Short mmCIF file of C-alpha atoms and ligand atoms in Angstrom, two decimals:
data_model
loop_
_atom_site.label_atom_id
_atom_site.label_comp_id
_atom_site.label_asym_id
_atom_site.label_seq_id
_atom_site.Cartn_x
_atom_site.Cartn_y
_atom_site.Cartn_z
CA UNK A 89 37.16 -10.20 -15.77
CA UNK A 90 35.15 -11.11 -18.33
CA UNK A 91 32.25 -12.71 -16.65
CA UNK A 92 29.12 -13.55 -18.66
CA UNK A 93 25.43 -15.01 -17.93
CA UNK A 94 22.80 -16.15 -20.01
CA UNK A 95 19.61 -18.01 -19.32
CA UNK A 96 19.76 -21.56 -20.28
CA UNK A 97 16.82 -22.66 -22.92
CA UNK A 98 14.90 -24.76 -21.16
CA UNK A 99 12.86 -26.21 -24.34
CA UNK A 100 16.15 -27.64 -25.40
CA UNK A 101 17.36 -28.98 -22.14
CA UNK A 102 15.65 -32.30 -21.87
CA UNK A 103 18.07 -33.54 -18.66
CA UNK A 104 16.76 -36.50 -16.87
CA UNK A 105 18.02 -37.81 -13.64
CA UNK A 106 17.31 -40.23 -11.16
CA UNK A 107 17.06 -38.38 -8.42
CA UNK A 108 16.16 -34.34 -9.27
CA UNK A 109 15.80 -33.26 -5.86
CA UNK A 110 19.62 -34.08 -4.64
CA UNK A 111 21.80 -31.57 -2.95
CA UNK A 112 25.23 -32.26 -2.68
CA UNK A 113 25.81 -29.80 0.60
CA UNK A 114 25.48 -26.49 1.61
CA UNK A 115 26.90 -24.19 -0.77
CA UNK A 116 27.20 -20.70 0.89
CA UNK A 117 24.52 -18.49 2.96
CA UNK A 118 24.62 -14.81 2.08
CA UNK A 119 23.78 -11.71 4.61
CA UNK A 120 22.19 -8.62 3.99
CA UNK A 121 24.29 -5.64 5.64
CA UNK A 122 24.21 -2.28 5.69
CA UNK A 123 27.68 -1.88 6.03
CA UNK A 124 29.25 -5.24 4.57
CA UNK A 125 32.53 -3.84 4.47
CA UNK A 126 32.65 -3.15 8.48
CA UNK A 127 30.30 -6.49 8.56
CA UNK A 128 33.23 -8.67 7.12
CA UNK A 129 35.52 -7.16 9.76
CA UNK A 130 33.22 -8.19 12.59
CA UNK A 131 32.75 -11.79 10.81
CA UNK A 132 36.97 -11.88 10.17
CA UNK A 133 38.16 -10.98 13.79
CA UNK A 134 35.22 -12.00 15.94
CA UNK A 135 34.66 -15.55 14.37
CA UNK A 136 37.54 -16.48 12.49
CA UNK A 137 36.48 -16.21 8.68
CA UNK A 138 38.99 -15.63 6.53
CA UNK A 139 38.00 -12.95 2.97
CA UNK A 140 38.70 -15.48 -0.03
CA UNK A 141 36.44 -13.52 -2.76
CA UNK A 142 34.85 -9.96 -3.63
CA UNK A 143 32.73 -8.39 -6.26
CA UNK A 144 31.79 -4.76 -6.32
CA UNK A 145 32.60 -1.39 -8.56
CA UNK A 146 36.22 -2.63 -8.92
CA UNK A 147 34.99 -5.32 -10.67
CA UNK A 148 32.38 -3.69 -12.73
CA UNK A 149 29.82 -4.44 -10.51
CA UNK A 150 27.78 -1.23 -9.91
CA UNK A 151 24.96 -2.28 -8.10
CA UNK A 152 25.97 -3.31 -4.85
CA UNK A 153 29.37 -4.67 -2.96
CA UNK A 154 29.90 -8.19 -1.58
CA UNK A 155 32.32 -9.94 0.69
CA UNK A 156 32.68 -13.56 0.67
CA UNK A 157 34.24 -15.05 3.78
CA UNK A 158 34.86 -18.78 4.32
CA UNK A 159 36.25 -21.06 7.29
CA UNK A 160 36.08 -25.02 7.18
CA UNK A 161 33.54 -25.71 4.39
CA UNK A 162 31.56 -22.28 5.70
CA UNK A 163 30.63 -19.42 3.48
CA UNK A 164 29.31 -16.35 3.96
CA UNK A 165 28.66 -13.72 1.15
CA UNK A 166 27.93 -10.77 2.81
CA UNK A 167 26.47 -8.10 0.83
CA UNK A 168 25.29 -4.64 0.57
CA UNK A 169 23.23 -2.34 -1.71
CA UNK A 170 25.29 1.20 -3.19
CA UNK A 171 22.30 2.69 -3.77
CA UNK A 172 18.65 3.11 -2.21
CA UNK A 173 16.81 2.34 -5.24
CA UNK A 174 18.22 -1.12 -5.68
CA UNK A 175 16.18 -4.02 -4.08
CA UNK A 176 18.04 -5.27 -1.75
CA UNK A 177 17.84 -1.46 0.11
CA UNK A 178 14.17 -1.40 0.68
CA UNK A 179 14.75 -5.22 2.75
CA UNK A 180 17.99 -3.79 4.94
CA UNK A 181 15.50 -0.97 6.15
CA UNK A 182 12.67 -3.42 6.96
CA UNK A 183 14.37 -6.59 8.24
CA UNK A 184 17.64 -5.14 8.99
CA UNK A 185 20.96 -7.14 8.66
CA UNK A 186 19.28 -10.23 7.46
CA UNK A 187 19.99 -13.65 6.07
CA UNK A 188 18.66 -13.22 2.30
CA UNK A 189 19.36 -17.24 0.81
CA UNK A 190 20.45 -20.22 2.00
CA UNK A 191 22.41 -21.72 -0.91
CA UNK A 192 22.78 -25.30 -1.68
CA UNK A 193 24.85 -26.87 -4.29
CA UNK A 194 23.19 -29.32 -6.25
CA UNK A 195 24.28 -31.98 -9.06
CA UNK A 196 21.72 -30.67 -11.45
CA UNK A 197 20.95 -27.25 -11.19
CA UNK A 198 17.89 -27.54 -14.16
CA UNK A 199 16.56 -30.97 -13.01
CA UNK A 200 16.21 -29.25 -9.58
CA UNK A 201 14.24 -26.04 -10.36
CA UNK A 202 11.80 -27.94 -12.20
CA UNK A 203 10.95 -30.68 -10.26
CA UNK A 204 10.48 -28.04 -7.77
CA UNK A 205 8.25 -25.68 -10.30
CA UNK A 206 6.29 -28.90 -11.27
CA UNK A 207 5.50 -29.50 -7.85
CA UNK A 208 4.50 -25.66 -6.55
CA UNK A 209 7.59 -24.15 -5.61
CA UNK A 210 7.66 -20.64 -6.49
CA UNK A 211 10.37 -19.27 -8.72
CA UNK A 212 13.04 -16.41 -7.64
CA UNK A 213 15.40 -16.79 -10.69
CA UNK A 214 15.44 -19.42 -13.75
CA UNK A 215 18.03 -21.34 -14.73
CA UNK A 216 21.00 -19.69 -15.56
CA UNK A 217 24.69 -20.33 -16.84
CA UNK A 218 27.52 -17.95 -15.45
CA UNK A 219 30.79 -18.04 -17.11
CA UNK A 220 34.55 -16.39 -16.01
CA UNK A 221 37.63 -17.95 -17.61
CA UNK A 222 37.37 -19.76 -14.43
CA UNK A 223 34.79 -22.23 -15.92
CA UNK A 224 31.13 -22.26 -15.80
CA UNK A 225 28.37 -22.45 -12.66
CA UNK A 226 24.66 -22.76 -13.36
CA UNK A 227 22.44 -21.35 -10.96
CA UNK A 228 18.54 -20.63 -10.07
CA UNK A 229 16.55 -19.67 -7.22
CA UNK A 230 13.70 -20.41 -5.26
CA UNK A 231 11.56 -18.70 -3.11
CA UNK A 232 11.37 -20.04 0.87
CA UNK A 233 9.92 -18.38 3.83
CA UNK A 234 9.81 -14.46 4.13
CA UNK A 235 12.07 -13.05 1.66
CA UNK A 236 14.49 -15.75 1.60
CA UNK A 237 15.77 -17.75 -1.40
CA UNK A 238 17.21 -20.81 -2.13
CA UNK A 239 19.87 -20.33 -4.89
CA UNK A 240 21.03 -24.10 -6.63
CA UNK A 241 24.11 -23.82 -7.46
CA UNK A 242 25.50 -26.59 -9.66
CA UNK A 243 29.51 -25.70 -9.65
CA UNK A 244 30.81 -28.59 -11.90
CA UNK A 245 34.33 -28.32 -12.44
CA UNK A 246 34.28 -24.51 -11.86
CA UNK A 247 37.71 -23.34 -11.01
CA UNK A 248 37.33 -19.73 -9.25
CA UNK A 249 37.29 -17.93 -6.50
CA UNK A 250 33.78 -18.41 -6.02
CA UNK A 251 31.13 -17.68 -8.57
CA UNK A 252 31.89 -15.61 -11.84
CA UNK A 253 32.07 -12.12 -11.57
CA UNK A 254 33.89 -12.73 -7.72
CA UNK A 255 37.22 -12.22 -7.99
CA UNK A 256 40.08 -12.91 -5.31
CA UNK A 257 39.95 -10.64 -2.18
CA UNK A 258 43.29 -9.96 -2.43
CA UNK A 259 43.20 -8.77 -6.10
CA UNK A 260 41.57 -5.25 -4.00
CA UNK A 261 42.42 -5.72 -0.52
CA UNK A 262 45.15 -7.16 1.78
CA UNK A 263 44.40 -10.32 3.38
CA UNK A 264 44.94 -9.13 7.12
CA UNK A 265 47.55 -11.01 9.04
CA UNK A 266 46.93 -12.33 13.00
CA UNK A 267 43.31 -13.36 11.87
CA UNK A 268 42.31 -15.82 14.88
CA UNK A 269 41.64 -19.34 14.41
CA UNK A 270 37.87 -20.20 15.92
CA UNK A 271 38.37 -23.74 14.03
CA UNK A 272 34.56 -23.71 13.02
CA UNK A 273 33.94 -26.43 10.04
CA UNK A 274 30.55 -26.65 8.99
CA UNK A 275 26.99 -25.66 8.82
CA UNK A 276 25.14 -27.83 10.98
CA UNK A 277 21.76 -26.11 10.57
CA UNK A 278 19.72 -23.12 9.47
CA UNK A 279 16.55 -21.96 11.77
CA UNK A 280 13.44 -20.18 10.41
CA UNK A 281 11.10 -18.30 12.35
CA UNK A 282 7.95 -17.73 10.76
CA UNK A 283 4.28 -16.81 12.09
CA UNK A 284 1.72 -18.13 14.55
CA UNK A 285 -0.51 -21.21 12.09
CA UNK A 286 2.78 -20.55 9.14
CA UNK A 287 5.10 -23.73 10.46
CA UNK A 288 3.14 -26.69 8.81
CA UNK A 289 2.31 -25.13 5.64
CA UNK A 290 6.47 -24.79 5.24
CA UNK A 291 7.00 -28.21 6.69
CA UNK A 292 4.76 -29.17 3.56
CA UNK A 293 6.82 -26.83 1.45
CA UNK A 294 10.24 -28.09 2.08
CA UNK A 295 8.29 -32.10 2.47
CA UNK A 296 6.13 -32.00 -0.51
CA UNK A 297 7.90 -30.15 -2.72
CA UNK A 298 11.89 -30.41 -1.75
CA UNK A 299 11.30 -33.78 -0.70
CA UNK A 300 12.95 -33.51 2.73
CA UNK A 301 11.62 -36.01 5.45
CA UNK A 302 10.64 -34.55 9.13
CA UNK A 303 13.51 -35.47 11.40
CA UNK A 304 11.89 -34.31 15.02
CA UNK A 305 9.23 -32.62 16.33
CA UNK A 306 9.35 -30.27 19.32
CA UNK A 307 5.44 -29.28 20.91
CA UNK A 308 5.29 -26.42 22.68
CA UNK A 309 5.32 -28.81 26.22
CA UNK A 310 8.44 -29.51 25.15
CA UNK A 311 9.68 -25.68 24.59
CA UNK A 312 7.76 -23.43 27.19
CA UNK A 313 9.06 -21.81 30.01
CA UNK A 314 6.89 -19.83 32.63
CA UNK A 315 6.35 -17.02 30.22
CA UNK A 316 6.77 -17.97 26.64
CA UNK A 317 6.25 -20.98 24.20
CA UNK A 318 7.12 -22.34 20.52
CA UNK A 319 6.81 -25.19 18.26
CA UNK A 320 9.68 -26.52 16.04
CA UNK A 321 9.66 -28.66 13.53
CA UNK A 322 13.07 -30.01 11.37
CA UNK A 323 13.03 -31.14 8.37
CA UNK A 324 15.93 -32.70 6.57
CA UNK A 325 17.01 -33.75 3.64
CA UNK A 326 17.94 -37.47 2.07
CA UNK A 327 21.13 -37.24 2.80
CA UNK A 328 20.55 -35.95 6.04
CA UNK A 329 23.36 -32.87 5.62
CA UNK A 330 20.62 -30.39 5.28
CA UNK A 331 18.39 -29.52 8.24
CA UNK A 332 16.37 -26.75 8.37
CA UNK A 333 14.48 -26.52 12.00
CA UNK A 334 11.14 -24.43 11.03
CA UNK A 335 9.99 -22.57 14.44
CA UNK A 336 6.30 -20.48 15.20
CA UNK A 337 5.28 -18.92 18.50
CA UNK A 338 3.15 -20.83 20.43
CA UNK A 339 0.47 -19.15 23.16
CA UNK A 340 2.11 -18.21 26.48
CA UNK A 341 1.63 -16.05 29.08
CA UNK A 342 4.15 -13.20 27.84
CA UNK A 343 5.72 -12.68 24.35
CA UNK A 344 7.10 -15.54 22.95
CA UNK A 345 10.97 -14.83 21.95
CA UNK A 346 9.57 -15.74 18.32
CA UNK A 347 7.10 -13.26 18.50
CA UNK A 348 9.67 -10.71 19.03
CA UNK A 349 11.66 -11.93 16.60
CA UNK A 350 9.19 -11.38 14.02
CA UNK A 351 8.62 -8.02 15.54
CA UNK A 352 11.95 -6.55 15.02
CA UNK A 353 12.68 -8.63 11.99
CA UNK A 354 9.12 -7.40 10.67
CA UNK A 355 8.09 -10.83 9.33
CA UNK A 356 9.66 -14.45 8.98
CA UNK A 357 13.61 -14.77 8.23
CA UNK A 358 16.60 -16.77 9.60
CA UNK A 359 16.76 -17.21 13.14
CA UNK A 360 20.17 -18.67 13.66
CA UNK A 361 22.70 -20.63 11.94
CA UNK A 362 24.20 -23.24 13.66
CA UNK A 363 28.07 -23.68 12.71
CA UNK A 364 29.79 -26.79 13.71
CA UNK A 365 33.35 -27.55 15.78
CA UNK A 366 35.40 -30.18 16.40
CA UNK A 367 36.59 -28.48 19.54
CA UNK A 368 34.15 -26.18 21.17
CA UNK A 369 36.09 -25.55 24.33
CA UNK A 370 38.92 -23.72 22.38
CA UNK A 371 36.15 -22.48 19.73
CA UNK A 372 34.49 -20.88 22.72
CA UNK A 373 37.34 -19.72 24.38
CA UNK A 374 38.70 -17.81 21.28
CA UNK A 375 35.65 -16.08 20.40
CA UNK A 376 35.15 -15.10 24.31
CA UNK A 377 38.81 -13.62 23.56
CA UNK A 378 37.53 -11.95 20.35
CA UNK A 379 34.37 -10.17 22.05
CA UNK A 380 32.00 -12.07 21.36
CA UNK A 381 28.64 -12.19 23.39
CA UNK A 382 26.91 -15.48 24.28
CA UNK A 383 23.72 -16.46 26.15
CA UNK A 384 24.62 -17.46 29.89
CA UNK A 385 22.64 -19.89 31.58
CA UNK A 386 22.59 -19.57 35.51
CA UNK A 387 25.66 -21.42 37.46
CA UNK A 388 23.03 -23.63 38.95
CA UNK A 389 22.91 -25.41 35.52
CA UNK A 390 25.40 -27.13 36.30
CA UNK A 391 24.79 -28.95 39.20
CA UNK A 392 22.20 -31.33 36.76
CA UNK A 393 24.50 -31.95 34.16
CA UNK A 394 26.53 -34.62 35.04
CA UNK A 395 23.01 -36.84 36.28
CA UNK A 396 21.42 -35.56 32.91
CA UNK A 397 24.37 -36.30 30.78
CA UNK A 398 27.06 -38.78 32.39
CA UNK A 399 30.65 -38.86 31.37
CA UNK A 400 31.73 -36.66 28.85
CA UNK A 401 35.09 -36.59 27.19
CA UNK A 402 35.43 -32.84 27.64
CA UNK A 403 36.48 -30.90 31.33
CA UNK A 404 33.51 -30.10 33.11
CA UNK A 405 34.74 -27.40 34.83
CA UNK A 406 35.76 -25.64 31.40
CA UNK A 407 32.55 -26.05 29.94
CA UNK A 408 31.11 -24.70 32.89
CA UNK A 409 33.78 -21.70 33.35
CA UNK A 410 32.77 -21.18 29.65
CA UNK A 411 28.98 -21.47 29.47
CA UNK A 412 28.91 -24.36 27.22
CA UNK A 413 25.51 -26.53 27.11
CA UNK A 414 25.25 -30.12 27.21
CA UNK A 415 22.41 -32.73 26.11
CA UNK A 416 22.66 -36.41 25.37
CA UNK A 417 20.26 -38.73 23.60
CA UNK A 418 20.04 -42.41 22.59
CA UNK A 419 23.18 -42.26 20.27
CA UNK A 420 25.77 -39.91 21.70
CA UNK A 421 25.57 -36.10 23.22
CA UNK A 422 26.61 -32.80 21.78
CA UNK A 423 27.92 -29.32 23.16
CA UNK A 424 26.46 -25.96 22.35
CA UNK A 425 26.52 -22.34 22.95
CA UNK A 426 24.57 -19.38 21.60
CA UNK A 427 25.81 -16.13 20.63
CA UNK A 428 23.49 -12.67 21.57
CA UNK A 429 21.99 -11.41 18.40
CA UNK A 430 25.07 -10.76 15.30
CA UNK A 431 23.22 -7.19 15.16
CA UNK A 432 21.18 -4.49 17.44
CA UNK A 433 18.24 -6.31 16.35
CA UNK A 434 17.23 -9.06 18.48
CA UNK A 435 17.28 -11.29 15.28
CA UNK A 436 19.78 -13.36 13.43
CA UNK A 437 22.40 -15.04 15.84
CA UNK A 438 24.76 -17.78 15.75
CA UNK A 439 24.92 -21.27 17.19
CA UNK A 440 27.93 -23.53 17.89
CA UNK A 441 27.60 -26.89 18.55
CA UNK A 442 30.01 -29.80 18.75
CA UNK A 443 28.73 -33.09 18.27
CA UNK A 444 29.65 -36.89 19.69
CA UNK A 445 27.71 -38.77 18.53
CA UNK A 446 23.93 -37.37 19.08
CA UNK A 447 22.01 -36.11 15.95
CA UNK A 448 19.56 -34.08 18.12
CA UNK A 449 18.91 -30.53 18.81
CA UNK A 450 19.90 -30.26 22.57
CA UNK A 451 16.11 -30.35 23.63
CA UNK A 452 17.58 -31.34 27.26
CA UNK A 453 18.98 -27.27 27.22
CA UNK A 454 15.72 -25.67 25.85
CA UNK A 455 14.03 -24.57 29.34
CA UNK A 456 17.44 -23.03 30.66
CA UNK A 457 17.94 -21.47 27.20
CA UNK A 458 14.88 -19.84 26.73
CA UNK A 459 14.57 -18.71 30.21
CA UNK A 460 18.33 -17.18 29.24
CA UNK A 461 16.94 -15.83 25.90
CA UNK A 462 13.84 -14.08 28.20
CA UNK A 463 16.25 -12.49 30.65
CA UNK A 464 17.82 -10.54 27.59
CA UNK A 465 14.07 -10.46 25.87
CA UNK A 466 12.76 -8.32 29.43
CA UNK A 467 16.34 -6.62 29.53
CA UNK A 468 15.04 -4.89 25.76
CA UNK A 469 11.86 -4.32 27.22
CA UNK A 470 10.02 -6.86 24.89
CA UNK A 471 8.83 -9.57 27.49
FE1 FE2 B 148 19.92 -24.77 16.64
#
């Protein structure tokens, strides 16, 4: 395998760019599991991912095992400690199954950290160059909300399966055959949950010293329901690929659904990741098939849609038969659907969304979605 890292000397890299702050895309989000192995299975057959790379004791990798899966532009890394004194051990029994970094690749991986260190951000892992015979990656990491990390990850010309030290699933494993097709193709966006007065310091954070610009603003008017409220805020980046929506609870009359969030997840994390289709009726329709659980909002719903939304290109009546939510702005409208929590904790779940046209977040769905996310909040007992 041959894989080999070593940090790079910053006193001799003297890289200037234009723009130090740019990310390129999404690069890959990695999950904290206790059981990664069994995690990838749930990920493979219930969504549609497909295993492309691994690294674990087969590889010389003592430490801990991990999976990456990928569908579309999508990938996960989903990873797991072998032993309880490693690090990563002591989060899976606090948080539980949890998203630990949200990686982004970037055109200049050194550039990056330190405009980011020179203007406060707070330092995970330094500048580093990874080889294989696959090429080269250099990588670093910074700290975010909670536990998570941002990893850079400038990839260059680098040829492998993944990073160095991954090699090809197949090298240990067989590729299963049948695997369904949910035709998911992108990460749209990555929530945070963090606490009560927490939201604008990180809207500084990613504003002041990522340089991303505040793309909408949700008060807790806009997101309350009888019982519960919360504020959002989403921030994006320059080229407008990266949005992170930054949520706190806001006071209500009964727990708000961040609150127990932050309860189960004990302290700020990922709330959902929103994954992107082209088709979300047949998206949908396979993972119903697949056993996947989603949010339902009452039949009722329904009746308001077509007044609230117009014509739509899609069937009504399968969006309806399927639970799909709709919600149009000034430039277009967009389909979406939430999955029940990925775990037993009532934390980290997924979002689909299919979108023609409108930029938005679906803020036309938020009272019938919250008042679905309370049913299954006083079904735990936690309302
Ligand atoms: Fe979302």
């Amino acid at each position: 395998m041959g894989m080999t890292s070593r940090w790079i000397d910053t006193r001799t890299s003297n890289e200037t760019v234009p723009d130090p702050l740019a990310i390129s895309n999404w690069d890959h989000i990695e999950i904290y599991c206790d059981n990664a192995r069994q995690a990838a299975h749930f990920y493979m057959w219930g969504f549609g991912f497909r295993p492309i790379a691994y690294r674990g004791p087969e590889t010389g990798h003592r430490e801990s095992a991990s999976y990456v899966l990928a569908q579309g532009e999508i990938r996960l890394v989903l990873t797991s400690p072998l032993s309880p004194r490693h690090p990563i051990a002591s989060q899976l029994l606090f948080h539980g199954d949890t998203v630990h970094s949200i990686a982004l690749t970037v055109p200049h991986c050194e550039a990056y950290y330190h405009e980011a260190m020179l203007r406060g951000a707070s330092s995970a892992s330094a500048p580093c160059l990874l080889e294989d015979e696959h090429g080269q990656v250099k990588m670093a990491s910074i700290r975010t909300y909670g536990d998570v990390q941002h990893p850079l990850v400038e990839r260059g010309s680098y040829k492998g399966a993944f990073l160095p030290g991954f090699v090809p699933y197949e090298r240990f494993f067989k590729v299963p055959s049948g695997l369904p097709n949910a035709g998911l193709t992108a990460i749209d966006h990555v929530v945070g949950n963090v606490e009560l007065g927490a939201m604008q310091p990180w809207v500084d954070f990613y504003a002041k010293t990522l340089g991303f610009s505040q793309m909408q603003k949700f008060s807790d008017q806009d997101i309350s329901t009888e019982y519960s409220a919360l504020m959002s805020r989403v921030m994006a980046d320059g080229s407008g690929k990266v949005k992170f929506p930054i949520n706190e609870p806001a006071q209500g009359r009964r727990k708000s659904q961040i609150d127990e969030y932050l309860q189960f997840h004990q302290g700020p994390g990922v709330q959902h990741i929103a994954l992107r289709t082209n088709d979300i009726i047949s998206t949908v329709t396979s993972l119903r098939n697949q056993g996947i659980h989603f949010l339902r909002v009452p039949a009722t719903y329904y009746d308001e849609v077509p007044k609230r939304v117009g014509e739509i290109k899609q069937d009504l009546m399968k969006v309806k038969e399927l639970g799909i939510l709709v919600d149009r702005d000034d430039e277009g409208y967009l389909l979406q659907l939430f999955t029940k929590p990925l775990q037993d904790r009532p934390t980290l779940f997924f979002e689909l969304i299919q979108r023609e046209g409108s930029r938005g977040f679906g803020i036309g769905n938020f009272k019938a979605l919250f008042e679905a996310i309370e049913r299954e909040q006083a079904l735990r007992g936690n309302l």
